[in-house]
Amino acid sequence: MPKVTEAHSAARRQQIIDAAYRCFARKSFHQATMRDIYAEANLSPGAVYHYFDSKDAIIRASFEFDYERSLGLFEAALVRDDPLQALHDLIDFFFHGLEGAAALGAPRVNVQGWGEALVNPPLLETIQRTRSSYLAALMQLIRKAQASGQIDPSLDPQAVGQMLLSLYYGLELQMALDSAGAVEPYARAIKALLFSAAQPT
């Protein structure tokens, strides 16, 4: 039997996650079934259950996938010579990524996931770990920008990082309620706020 490559396994897992997102967006997290998911993915039940044993496992994996995908981006940003520009490029990547994710109904699913996490400790742990990782990386970039004179050093790096995360999650919530929202003006406004923070008063 040919050996399944890591790339093939990753692609199959993503295929299942994408199918689940479409199901959750249409029917809600609780109403969609595993049968719906393997039908949407055009896979056998065994193929889906080989990777995920439940809907909870799929939704946790989706948050973990976002975390794993972002690690390299933050690592590359942290070694750049221009930390403020690195922050701007991260904003472009993550905010414009929402446009593609919206096609899968990801904002609707993620909002459902946040609500589910309040009564689902394993999911809450996954989301908190992802958020903490994002915040820690943002704080490092903000401190570098402060050290290089690009951001007002009197600002609390944690507060600035939390503001940026709030703006990201806030847009995701708005897109869950109204998919017609425009990402580009929103991202441009956030970068303008960052530039204003670069000017100490």
mmCIF file with all atom_site columns, C-alpha atoms in Angstrom:
data_model
loop_
_atom_site.group_PDB
_atom_site.id
_atom_site.type_symbol
_atom_site.label_atom_id
_atom_site.label_alt_id
_atom_site.label_comp_id
_atom_site.label_asym_id
_atom_site.label_entity_id
_atom_site.label_seq_id
_atom_site.pdbx_PDB_ins_code
_atom_site.Cartn_x
_atom_site.Cartn_y
_atom_site.Cartn_z
_atom_site.occupancy
_atom_site.B_iso_or_equiv
_atom_site.pdbx_formal_charge
_atom_site.auth_seq_id
_atom_site.auth_comp_id
_atom_site.auth_asym_id
_atom_site.auth_atom_id
_atom_site.pdbx_PDB_model_num
ATOM 1   C CA . MET A 1 1   ? 0.000   0.000  0.000  1.00 0.00 ? 1   MET A CA 1
ATOM 2   C CA . PRO A 1 2   ? 1.507   3.385  -0.957 1.00 0.00 ? 2   PRO A CA 1
ATOM 3   C CA . LYS A 1 3   ? 2.495   5.595  1.958  1.00 0.00 ? 3   LYS A CA 1
ATOM 4   C CA . VAL A 1 4   ? 0.277   8.626  2.526  1.00 0.00 ? 4   VAL A CA 1
ATOM 5   C CA . THR A 1 5   ? 2.408   11.753 2.486  1.00 0.00 ? 5   THR A CA 1
ATOM 6   C CA . GLU A 1 6   ? 2.173   14.521 5.060  1.00 0.00 ? 6   GLU A CA 1
ATOM 7   C CA . ALA A 1 7   ? 1.117   16.921 2.307  1.00 0.00 ? 7   ALA A CA 1
ATOM 8   C CA . HIS A 1 8   ? -1.697  14.588 1.248  1.00 0.00 ? 8   HIS A CA 1
ATOM 9   C CA . SER A 1 9   ? -2.913  14.250 4.846  1.00 0.00 ? 9   SER A CA 1
ATOM 10  C CA . ALA A 1 10  ? -2.844  18.030 5.329  1.00 0.00 ? 10  ALA A CA 1
ATOM 11  C CA . ALA A 1 11  ? -4.773  18.574 2.085  1.00 0.00 ? 11  ALA A CA 1
ATOM 12  C CA . ARG A 1 12  ? -7.381  15.969 3.038  1.00 0.00 ? 12  ARG A CA 1
ATOM 13  C CA . ARG A 1 13  ? -7.836  17.505 6.492  1.00 0.00 ? 13  ARG A CA 1
ATOM 14  C CA . GLN A 1 14  ? -8.297  20.920 4.913  1.00 0.00 ? 14  GLN A CA 1
ATOM 15  C CA . GLN A 1 15  ? -10.806 19.478 2.440  1.00 0.00 ? 15  GLN A CA 1
ATOM 16  C CA . ILE A 1 16  ? -12.870 18.165 5.353  1.00 0.00 ? 16  ILE A CA 1
ATOM 17  C CA . ILE A 1 17  ? -12.595 21.412 7.344  1.00 0.00 ? 17  ILE A CA 1
ATOM 18  C CA . ASP A 1 18  ? -13.705 23.463 4.316  1.00 0.00 ? 18  ASP A CA 1
ATOM 19  C CA . ALA A 1 19  ? -16.670 21.148 3.742  1.00 0.00 ? 19  ALA A CA 1
ATOM 20  C CA . ALA A 1 20  ? -17.614 21.360 7.421  1.00 0.00 ? 20  ALA A CA 1
ATOM 21  C CA . TYR A 1 21  ? -17.468 25.166 7.300  1.00 0.00 ? 21  TYR A CA 1
ATOM 22  C CA . ARG A 1 22  ? -19.911 25.218 4.401  1.00 0.00 ? 22  ARG A CA 1
ATOM 23  C CA . CYS A 1 23  ? -22.251 22.884 6.295  1.00 0.00 ? 23  CYS A CA 1
ATOM 24  C CA . PHE A 1 24  ? -21.996 24.831 9.549  1.00 0.00 ? 24  PHE A CA 1
ATOM 25  C CA . ALA A 1 25  ? -22.612 28.117 7.732  1.00 0.00 ? 25  ALA A CA 1
ATOM 26  C CA . ARG A 1 26  ? -25.765 26.728 6.076  1.00 0.00 ? 26  ARG A CA 1
ATOM 27  C CA . LYS A 1 27  ? -27.240 24.661 8.899  1.00 0.00 ? 27  LYS A CA 1
ATOM 28  C CA . SER A 1 28  ? -25.493 25.847 12.088 1.00 0.00 ? 28  SER A CA 1
ATOM 29  C CA . PHE A 1 29  ? -22.954 24.016 14.175 1.00 0.00 ? 29  PHE A CA 1
ATOM 30  C CA . HIS A 1 30  ? -25.506 21.939 16.070 1.00 0.00 ? 30  HIS A CA 1
ATOM 31  C CA . GLN A 1 31  ? -27.865 21.145 13.184 1.00 0.00 ? 31  GLN A CA 1
ATOM 32  C CA . ALA A 1 32  ? -25.203 19.960 10.724 1.00 0.00 ? 32  ALA A CA 1
ATOM 33  C CA . THR A 1 33  ? -24.322 16.275 11.045 1.00 0.00 ? 33  THR A CA 1
ATOM 34  C CA . MET A 1 34  ? -21.209 14.275 10.290 1.00 0.00 ? 34  MET A CA 1
ATOM 35  C CA . ARG A 1 35  ? -23.231 12.729 7.440  1.00 0.00 ? 35  ARG A CA 1
ATOM 36  C CA . ASP A 1 36  ? -23.699 16.228 5.997  1.00 0.00 ? 36  ASP A CA 1
ATOM 37  C CA . ILE A 1 37  ? -19.966 16.840 6.245  1.00 0.00 ? 37  ILE A CA 1
ATOM 38  C CA . TYR A 1 38  ? -18.766 13.725 4.465  1.00 0.00 ? 38  TYR A CA 1
ATOM 39  C CA . ALA A 1 39  ? -21.402 14.231 1.764  1.00 0.00 ? 39  ALA A CA 1
ATOM 40  C CA . GLU A 1 40  ? -20.276 17.851 1.303  1.00 0.00 ? 40  GLU A CA 1
ATOM 41  C CA . ALA A 1 41  ? -16.631 16.741 1.157  1.00 0.00 ? 41  ALA A CA 1
ATOM 42  C CA . ASN A 1 42  ? -17.539 13.962 -1.314 1.00 0.00 ? 42  ASN A CA 1
ATOM 43  C CA . LEU A 1 43  ? -15.714 11.475 0.900  1.00 0.00 ? 43  LEU A CA 1
ATOM 44  C CA . SER A 1 44  ? -16.657 8.190  2.538  1.00 0.00 ? 44  SER A CA 1
ATOM 45  C CA . PRO A 1 45  ? -17.545 8.198  6.249  1.00 0.00 ? 45  PRO A CA 1
ATOM 46  C CA . GLY A 1 46  ? -14.381 6.231  6.938  1.00 0.00 ? 46  GLY A CA 1
ATOM 47  C CA . ALA A 1 47  ? -12.228 8.833  5.203  1.00 0.00 ? 47  ALA A CA 1
ATOM 48  C CA . VAL A 1 48  ? -13.662 11.607 7.372  1.00 0.00 ? 48  VAL A CA 1
ATOM 49  C CA . TYR A 1 49  ? -13.542 9.642  10.619 1.00 0.00 ? 49  TYR A CA 1
ATOM 50  C CA . HIS A 1 50  ? -9.923  8.698  9.888  1.00 0.00 ? 50  HIS A CA 1
ATOM 51  C CA . TYR A 1 51  ? -9.026  12.347 10.508 1.00 0.00 ? 51  TYR A CA 1
ATOM 52  C CA . PHE A 1 52  ? -11.764 13.583 12.845 1.00 0.00 ? 52  PHE A CA 1
ATOM 53  C CA . ASP A 1 53  ? -13.894 11.650 15.293 1.00 0.00 ? 53  ASP A CA 1
ATOM 54  C CA . SER A 1 54  ? -16.505 14.388 15.817 1.00 0.00 ? 54  SER A CA 1
ATOM 55  C CA . LYS A 1 55  ? -17.776 17.806 14.802 1.00 0.00 ? 55  LYS A CA 1
ATOM 56  C CA . ASP A 1 56  ? -16.060 19.253 17.873 1.00 0.00 ? 56  ASP A CA 1
ATOM 57  C CA . ALA A 1 57  ? -12.748 17.869 16.626 1.00 0.00 ? 57  ALA A CA 1
ATOM 58  C CA . ILE A 1 58  ? -13.261 19.523 13.242 1.00 0.00 ? 58  ILE A CA 1
ATOM 59  C CA . ILE A 1 59  ? -14.049 22.951 14.670 1.00 0.00 ? 59  ILE A CA 1
ATOM 60  C CA . ARG A 1 60  ? -11.079 22.740 17.062 1.00 0.00 ? 60  ARG A CA 1
ATOM 61  C CA . ALA A 1 61  ? -8.854  21.725 14.170 1.00 0.00 ? 61  ALA A CA 1
ATOM 62  C CA . SER A 1 62  ? -9.974  24.752 12.155 1.00 0.00 ? 62  SER A CA 1
ATOM 63  C CA . PHE A 1 63  ? -8.771  27.132 14.877 1.00 0.00 ? 63  PHE A CA 1
ATOM 64  C CA . GLU A 1 64  ? -5.562  25.137 15.276 1.00 0.00 ? 64  GLU A CA 1
ATOM 65  C CA . PHE A 1 65  ? -4.991  25.269 11.507 1.00 0.00 ? 65  PHE A CA 1
ATOM 66  C CA . ASP A 1 66  ? -5.232  29.074 11.557 1.00 0.00 ? 66  ASP A CA 1
ATOM 67  C CA . TYR A 1 67  ? -2.744  29.150 14.426 1.00 0.00 ? 67  TYR A CA 1
ATOM 68  C CA . GLU A 1 68  ? -0.256  26.827 12.704 1.00 0.00 ? 68  GLU A CA 1
ATOM 69  C CA . ARG A 1 69  ? -0.556  28.715 9.418  1.00 0.00 ? 69  ARG A CA 1
ATOM 70  C CA . SER A 1 70  ? 0.182   32.025 11.127 1.00 0.00 ? 70  SER A CA 1
ATOM 71  C CA . LEU A 1 71  ? 3.313   30.906 12.990 1.00 0.00 ? 71  LEU A CA 1
ATOM 72  C CA . GLY A 1 72  ? 5.618   31.346 10.020 1.00 0.00 ? 72  GLY A CA 1
ATOM 73  C CA . LEU A 1 73  ? 4.083   34.712 9.151  1.00 0.00 ? 73  LEU A CA 1
ATOM 74  C CA . PHE A 1 74  ? 4.714   36.118 12.617 1.00 0.00 ? 74  PHE A CA 1
ATOM 75  C CA . GLU A 1 75  ? 8.217   34.635 12.766 1.00 0.00 ? 75  GLU A CA 1
ATOM 76  C CA . ALA A 1 76  ? 9.081   36.309 9.455  1.00 0.00 ? 76  ALA A CA 1
ATOM 77  C CA . ALA A 1 77  ? 7.559   39.601 10.600 1.00 0.00 ? 77  ALA A CA 1
ATOM 78  C CA . LEU A 1 78  ? 9.606   39.598 13.817 1.00 0.00 ? 78  LEU A CA 1
ATOM 79  C CA . VAL A 1 79  ? 12.951  39.459 11.993 1.00 0.00 ? 79  VAL A CA 1
ATOM 80  C CA . ARG A 1 80  ? 12.182  42.268 9.560  1.00 0.00 ? 80  ARG A CA 1
ATOM 81  C CA . ASP A 1 81  ? 14.077  45.542 9.844  1.00 0.00 ? 81  ASP A CA 1
ATOM 82  C CA . ASP A 1 82  ? 10.899  47.628 9.652  1.00 0.00 ? 82  ASP A CA 1
ATOM 83  C CA . PRO A 1 83  ? 8.488   46.403 12.365 1.00 0.00 ? 83  PRO A CA 1
ATOM 84  C CA . LEU A 1 84  ? 5.782   48.958 11.564 1.00 0.00 ? 84  LEU A CA 1
ATOM 85  C CA . GLN A 1 85  ? 5.708   47.869 7.924  1.00 0.00 ? 85  GLN A CA 1
ATOM 86  C CA . ALA A 1 86  ? 5.643   44.257 9.116  1.00 0.00 ? 86  ALA A CA 1
ATOM 87  C CA . LEU A 1 87  ? 2.521   45.082 11.161 1.00 0.00 ? 87  LEU A CA 1
ATOM 88  C CA . HIS A 1 88  ? 0.919   46.674 8.116  1.00 0.00 ? 88  HIS A CA 1
ATOM 89  C CA . ASP A 1 89  ? 1.693   43.624 5.981  1.00 0.00 ? 89  ASP A CA 1
ATOM 90  C CA . LEU A 1 90  ? 0.172   41.312 8.619  1.00 0.00 ? 90  LEU A CA 1
ATOM 91  C CA . ILE A 1 91  ? -2.971  43.443 8.621  1.00 0.00 ? 91  ILE A CA 1
ATOM 92  C CA . ASP A 1 92  ? -3.183  43.115 4.842  1.00 0.00 ? 92  ASP A CA 1
ATOM 93  C CA . PHE A 1 93  ? -2.738  39.340 5.005  1.00 0.00 ? 93  PHE A CA 1
ATOM 94  C CA . PHE A 1 94  ? -5.197  38.619 7.798  1.00 0.00 ? 94  PHE A CA 1
ATOM 95  C CA . PHE A 1 95  ? -7.875  41.113 6.868  1.00 0.00 ? 95  PHE A CA 1
ATOM 96  C CA . HIS A 1 96  ? -7.869  40.301 3.177  1.00 0.00 ? 96  HIS A CA 1
ATOM 97  C CA . GLY A 1 97  ? -7.869  36.631 4.153  1.00 0.00 ? 97  GLY A CA 1
ATOM 98  C CA . LEU A 1 98  ? -11.327 37.286 5.589  1.00 0.00 ? 98  LEU A CA 1
ATOM 99  C CA . GLU A 1 99  ? -12.584 37.944 2.057  1.00 0.00 ? 99  GLU A CA 1
ATOM 100 C CA . GLY A 1 100 ? -11.625 34.444 0.919  1.00 0.00 ? 100 GLY A CA 1
ATOM 101 C CA . ALA A 1 101 ? -12.797 32.884 4.172  1.00 0.00 ? 101 ALA A CA 1
ATOM 102 C CA . ALA A 1 102 ? -16.187 34.543 3.762  1.00 0.00 ? 102 ALA A CA 1
ATOM 103 C CA . ALA A 1 103 ? -16.819 32.370 0.688  1.00 0.00 ? 103 ALA A CA 1
ATOM 104 C CA . LEU A 1 104 ? -16.803 29.346 3.027  1.00 0.00 ? 104 LEU A CA 1
ATOM 105 C CA . GLY A 1 105 ? -18.996 31.120 5.558  1.00 0.00 ? 105 GLY A CA 1
ATOM 106 C CA . ALA A 1 106 ? -16.062 31.214 7.986  1.00 0.00 ? 106 ALA A CA 1
ATOM 107 C CA . PRO A 1 107 ? -17.173 34.374 9.844  1.00 0.00 ? 107 PRO A CA 1
ATOM 108 C CA . ARG A 1 108 ? -20.571 32.781 10.582 1.00 0.00 ? 108 ARG A CA 1
ATOM 109 C CA . VAL A 1 109 ? -18.916 29.566 11.734 1.00 0.00 ? 109 VAL A CA 1
ATOM 110 C CA . ASN A 1 110 ? -16.286 31.281 13.861 1.00 0.00 ? 110 ASN A CA 1
ATOM 111 C CA . VAL A 1 111 ? -18.916 33.354 15.666 1.00 0.00 ? 111 VAL A CA 1
ATOM 112 C CA . GLN A 1 112 ? -20.785 30.113 16.392 1.00 0.00 ? 112 GLN A CA 1
ATOM 113 C CA . GLY A 1 113 ? -17.502 28.640 17.597 1.00 0.00 ? 113 GLY A CA 1
ATOM 114 C CA . TRP A 1 114 ? -16.939 31.515 20.025 1.00 0.00 ? 114 TRP A CA 1
ATOM 115 C CA . GLY A 1 115 ? -20.374 30.956 21.522 1.00 0.00 ? 115 GLY A CA 1
ATOM 116 C CA . GLU A 1 116 ? -19.864 27.193 21.716 1.00 0.00 ? 116 GLU A CA 1
ATOM 117 C CA . ALA A 1 117 ? -16.511 27.707 23.432 1.00 0.00 ? 117 ALA A CA 1
ATOM 118 C CA . LEU A 1 118 ? -18.259 29.298 26.413 1.00 0.00 ? 118 LEU A CA 1
ATOM 119 C CA . VAL A 1 119 ? -19.736 25.881 27.268 1.00 0.00 ? 119 VAL A CA 1
ATOM 120 C CA . ASN A 1 120 ? -17.101 23.656 25.640 1.00 0.00 ? 120 ASN A CA 1
ATOM 121 C CA . PRO A 1 121 ? -13.825 23.727 27.641 1.00 0.00 ? 121 PRO A CA 1
ATOM 122 C CA . PRO A 1 122 ? -11.607 21.957 25.034 1.00 0.00 ? 122 PRO A CA 1
ATOM 123 C CA . LEU A 1 123 ? -12.727 24.381 22.325 1.00 0.00 ? 123 LEU A CA 1
ATOM 124 C CA . LEU A 1 124 ? -12.272 27.339 24.674 1.00 0.00 ? 124 LEU A CA 1
ATOM 125 C CA . GLU A 1 125 ? -8.719  26.190 25.448 1.00 0.00 ? 125 GLU A CA 1
ATOM 126 C CA . THR A 1 126 ? -7.930  25.975 21.731 1.00 0.00 ? 126 THR A CA 1
ATOM 127 C CA . ILE A 1 127 ? -9.308  29.450 20.997 1.00 0.00 ? 127 ILE A CA 1
ATOM 128 C CA . GLN A 1 128 ? -7.599  30.996 24.022 1.00 0.00 ? 128 GLN A CA 1
ATOM 129 C CA . ARG A 1 129 ? -4.269  29.429 23.057 1.00 0.00 ? 129 ARG A CA 1
ATOM 130 C CA . THR A 1 130 ? -4.569  30.771 19.510 1.00 0.00 ? 130 THR A CA 1
ATOM 131 C CA . ARG A 1 131 ? -5.543  34.248 20.694 1.00 0.00 ? 131 ARG A CA 1
ATOM 132 C CA . SER A 1 132 ? -2.715  34.319 23.257 1.00 0.00 ? 132 SER A CA 1
ATOM 133 C CA . SER A 1 133 ? -0.203  33.381 20.565 1.00 0.00 ? 133 SER A CA 1
ATOM 134 C CA . TYR A 1 134 ? -1.435  36.149 18.271 1.00 0.00 ? 134 TYR A CA 1
ATOM 135 C CA . LEU A 1 135 ? -1.318  38.684 21.086 1.00 0.00 ? 135 LEU A CA 1
ATOM 136 C CA . ALA A 1 136 ? 2.202   37.694 22.174 1.00 0.00 ? 136 ALA A CA 1
ATOM 137 C CA . ALA A 1 137 ? 3.529   38.054 18.610 1.00 0.00 ? 137 ALA A CA 1
ATOM 138 C CA . LEU A 1 138 ? 1.800   41.413 18.132 1.00 0.00 ? 138 LEU A CA 1
ATOM 139 C CA . MET A 1 139 ? 3.243   42.686 21.407 1.00 0.00 ? 139 MET A CA 1
ATOM 140 C CA . GLN A 1 140 ? 6.753   41.740 20.278 1.00 0.00 ? 140 GLN A CA 1
ATOM 141 C CA . LEU A 1 141 ? 6.289   43.622 17.019 1.00 0.00 ? 141 LEU A CA 1
ATOM 142 C CA . ILE A 1 142 ? 4.836   46.647 18.790 1.00 0.00 ? 142 ILE A CA 1
ATOM 143 C CA . ARG A 1 143 ? 7.762   46.753 21.244 1.00 0.00 ? 143 ARG A CA 1
ATOM 144 C CA . LYS A 1 144 ? 10.209  46.579 18.322 1.00 0.00 ? 144 LYS A CA 1
ATOM 145 C CA . ALA A 1 145 ? 8.376   49.434 16.611 1.00 0.00 ? 145 ALA A CA 1
ATOM 146 C CA . GLN A 1 146 ? 8.497   51.446 19.840 1.00 0.00 ? 146 GLN A CA 1
ATOM 147 C CA . ALA A 1 147 ? 12.218  50.770 20.257 1.00 0.00 ? 147 ALA A CA 1
ATOM 148 C CA . SER A 1 148 ? 12.854  52.012 16.716 1.00 0.00 ? 148 SER A CA 1
ATOM 149 C CA . GLY A 1 149 ? 10.790  55.165 17.271 1.00 0.00 ? 149 GLY A CA 1
ATOM 150 C CA . GLN A 1 150 ? 7.943   54.090 14.990 1.00 0.00 ? 150 GLN A CA 1
ATOM 151 C CA . ILE A 1 151 ? 5.203   53.844 17.645 1.00 0.00 ? 151 ILE A CA 1
ATOM 152 C CA . ASP A 1 152 ? 4.681   56.074 20.677 1.00 0.00 ? 152 ASP A CA 1
ATOM 153 C CA . PRO A 1 153 ? 6.688   54.386 23.469 1.00 0.00 ? 153 PRO A CA 1
ATOM 154 C CA . SER A 1 154 ? 4.207   55.585 26.104 1.00 0.00 ? 154 SER A CA 1
ATOM 155 C CA . LEU A 1 155 ? 1.533   53.222 24.743 1.00 0.00 ? 155 LEU A CA 1
ATOM 156 C CA . ASP A 1 156 ? 1.013   49.847 26.421 1.00 0.00 ? 156 ASP A CA 1
ATOM 157 C CA . PRO A 1 157 ? 2.051   47.153 23.880 1.00 0.00 ? 157 PRO A CA 1
ATOM 158 C CA . GLN A 1 158 ? -0.542  44.738 25.257 1.00 0.00 ? 158 GLN A CA 1
ATOM 159 C CA . ALA A 1 159 ? -3.311  47.312 24.891 1.00 0.00 ? 159 ALA A CA 1
ATOM 160 C CA . VAL A 1 160 ? -2.291  48.073 21.288 1.00 0.00 ? 160 VAL A CA 1
ATOM 161 C CA . GLY A 1 161 ? -2.184  44.376 20.476 1.00 0.00 ? 161 GLY A CA 1
ATOM 162 C CA . GLN A 1 162 ? -5.590  43.813 22.051 1.00 0.00 ? 162 GLN A CA 1
ATOM 163 C CA . MET A 1 163 ? -6.957  46.734 20.050 1.00 0.00 ? 163 MET A CA 1
ATOM 164 C CA . LEU A 1 164 ? -5.729  45.189 16.799 1.00 0.00 ? 164 LEU A CA 1
ATOM 165 C CA . LEU A 1 165 ? -7.215  41.796 17.690 1.00 0.00 ? 165 LEU A CA 1
ATOM 166 C CA . SER A 1 166 ? -10.497 43.449 18.660 1.00 0.00 ? 166 SER A CA 1
ATOM 167 C CA . LEU A 1 167 ? -10.637 45.218 15.311 1.00 0.00 ? 167 LEU A CA 1
ATOM 168 C CA . TYR A 1 168 ? -10.008 41.928 13.487 1.00 0.00 ? 168 TYR A CA 1
ATOM 169 C CA . TYR A 1 169 ? -12.564 39.923 15.450 1.00 0.00 ? 169 TYR A CA 1
ATOM 170 C CA . GLY A 1 170 ? -14.984 42.836 15.250 1.00 0.00 ? 170 GLY A CA 1
ATOM 171 C CA . LEU A 1 171 ? -14.841 42.828 11.460 1.00 0.00 ? 171 LEU A CA 1
ATOM 172 C CA . GLU A 1 172 ? -15.326 39.066 11.430 1.00 0.00 ? 172 GLU A CA 1
ATOM 173 C CA . LEU A 1 173 ? -18.457 39.504 13.553 1.00 0.00 ? 173 LEU A CA 1
ATOM 174 C CA . GLN A 1 174 ? -19.769 42.215 11.238 1.00 0.00 ? 174 GLN A CA 1
ATOM 175 C CA . MET A 1 175 ? -19.140 39.987 8.203  1.00 0.00 ? 175 MET A CA 1
ATOM 176 C CA . ALA A 1 176 ? -21.071 37.176 9.897  1.00 0.00 ? 176 ALA A CA 1
ATOM 177 C CA . LEU A 1 177 ? -24.026 39.543 10.173 1.00 0.00 ? 177 LEU A CA 1
ATOM 178 C CA . ASP A 1 178 ? -23.535 41.278 6.819  1.00 0.00 ? 178 ASP A CA 1
ATOM 179 C CA . SER A 1 179 ? -21.334 39.575 4.234  1.00 0.00 ? 179 SER A CA 1
ATOM 180 C CA . ALA A 1 180 ? -21.423 42.685 2.018  1.00 0.00 ? 180 ALA A CA 1
ATOM 181 C CA . GLY A 1 181 ? -18.990 44.571 4.264  1.00 0.00 ? 181 GLY A CA 1
ATOM 182 C CA . ALA A 1 182 ? -15.917 45.954 2.479  1.00 0.00 ? 182 ALA A CA 1
ATOM 183 C CA . VAL A 1 183 ? -12.570 44.816 3.897  1.00 0.00 ? 183 VAL A CA 1
ATOM 184 C CA . GLU A 1 184 ? -10.218 47.223 2.101  1.00 0.00 ? 184 GLU A CA 1
ATOM 185 C CA . PRO A 1 185 ? -11.505 50.506 3.633  1.00 0.00 ? 185 PRO A CA 1
ATOM 186 C CA . TYR A 1 186 ? -11.568 48.866 7.059  1.00 0.00 ? 186 TYR A CA 1
ATOM 187 C CA . ALA A 1 187 ? -7.956  47.653 6.765  1.00 0.00 ? 187 ALA A CA 1
ATOM 188 C CA . ARG A 1 188 ? -6.878  51.060 5.460  1.00 0.00 ? 188 ARG A CA 1
ATOM 189 C CA . ALA A 1 189 ? -8.459  52.776 8.474  1.00 0.00 ? 189 ALA A CA 1
ATOM 190 C CA . ILE A 1 190 ? -6.646  50.439 10.869 1.00 0.00 ? 190 ILE A CA 1
ATOM 191 C CA . LYS A 1 191 ? -3.300  51.186 9.231  1.00 0.00 ? 191 LYS A CA 1
ATOM 192 C CA . ALA A 1 192 ? -4.056  54.894 9.518  1.00 0.00 ? 192 ALA A CA 1
ATOM 193 C CA . LEU A 1 193 ? -4.589  54.375 13.264 1.00 0.00 ? 193 LEU A CA 1
ATOM 194 C CA . LEU A 1 194 ? -1.207  52.669 13.475 1.00 0.00 ? 194 LEU A CA 1
ATOM 195 C CA . PHE A 1 195 ? 0.453   55.583 11.680 1.00 0.00 ? 195 PHE A CA 1
ATOM 196 C CA . SER A 1 196 ? -1.158  58.005 14.111 1.00 0.00 ? 196 SER A CA 1
ATOM 197 C CA . ALA A 1 197 ? 0.216   55.934 16.996 1.00 0.00 ? 197 ALA A CA 1
ATOM 198 C CA . ALA A 1 198 ? 3.636   56.461 15.476 1.00 0.00 ? 198 ALA A CA 1
ATOM 199 C CA . GLN A 1 199 ? 3.379   60.169 16.250 1.00 0.00 ? 199 GLN A CA 1
ATOM 200 C CA . PRO A 1 200 ? 4.027   60.748 19.996 1.00 0.00 ? 200 PRO A CA 1
ATOM 201 C CA . THR A 1 201 ? 1.942   63.593 21.434 1.00 0.00 ? 201 THR A CA 1
#
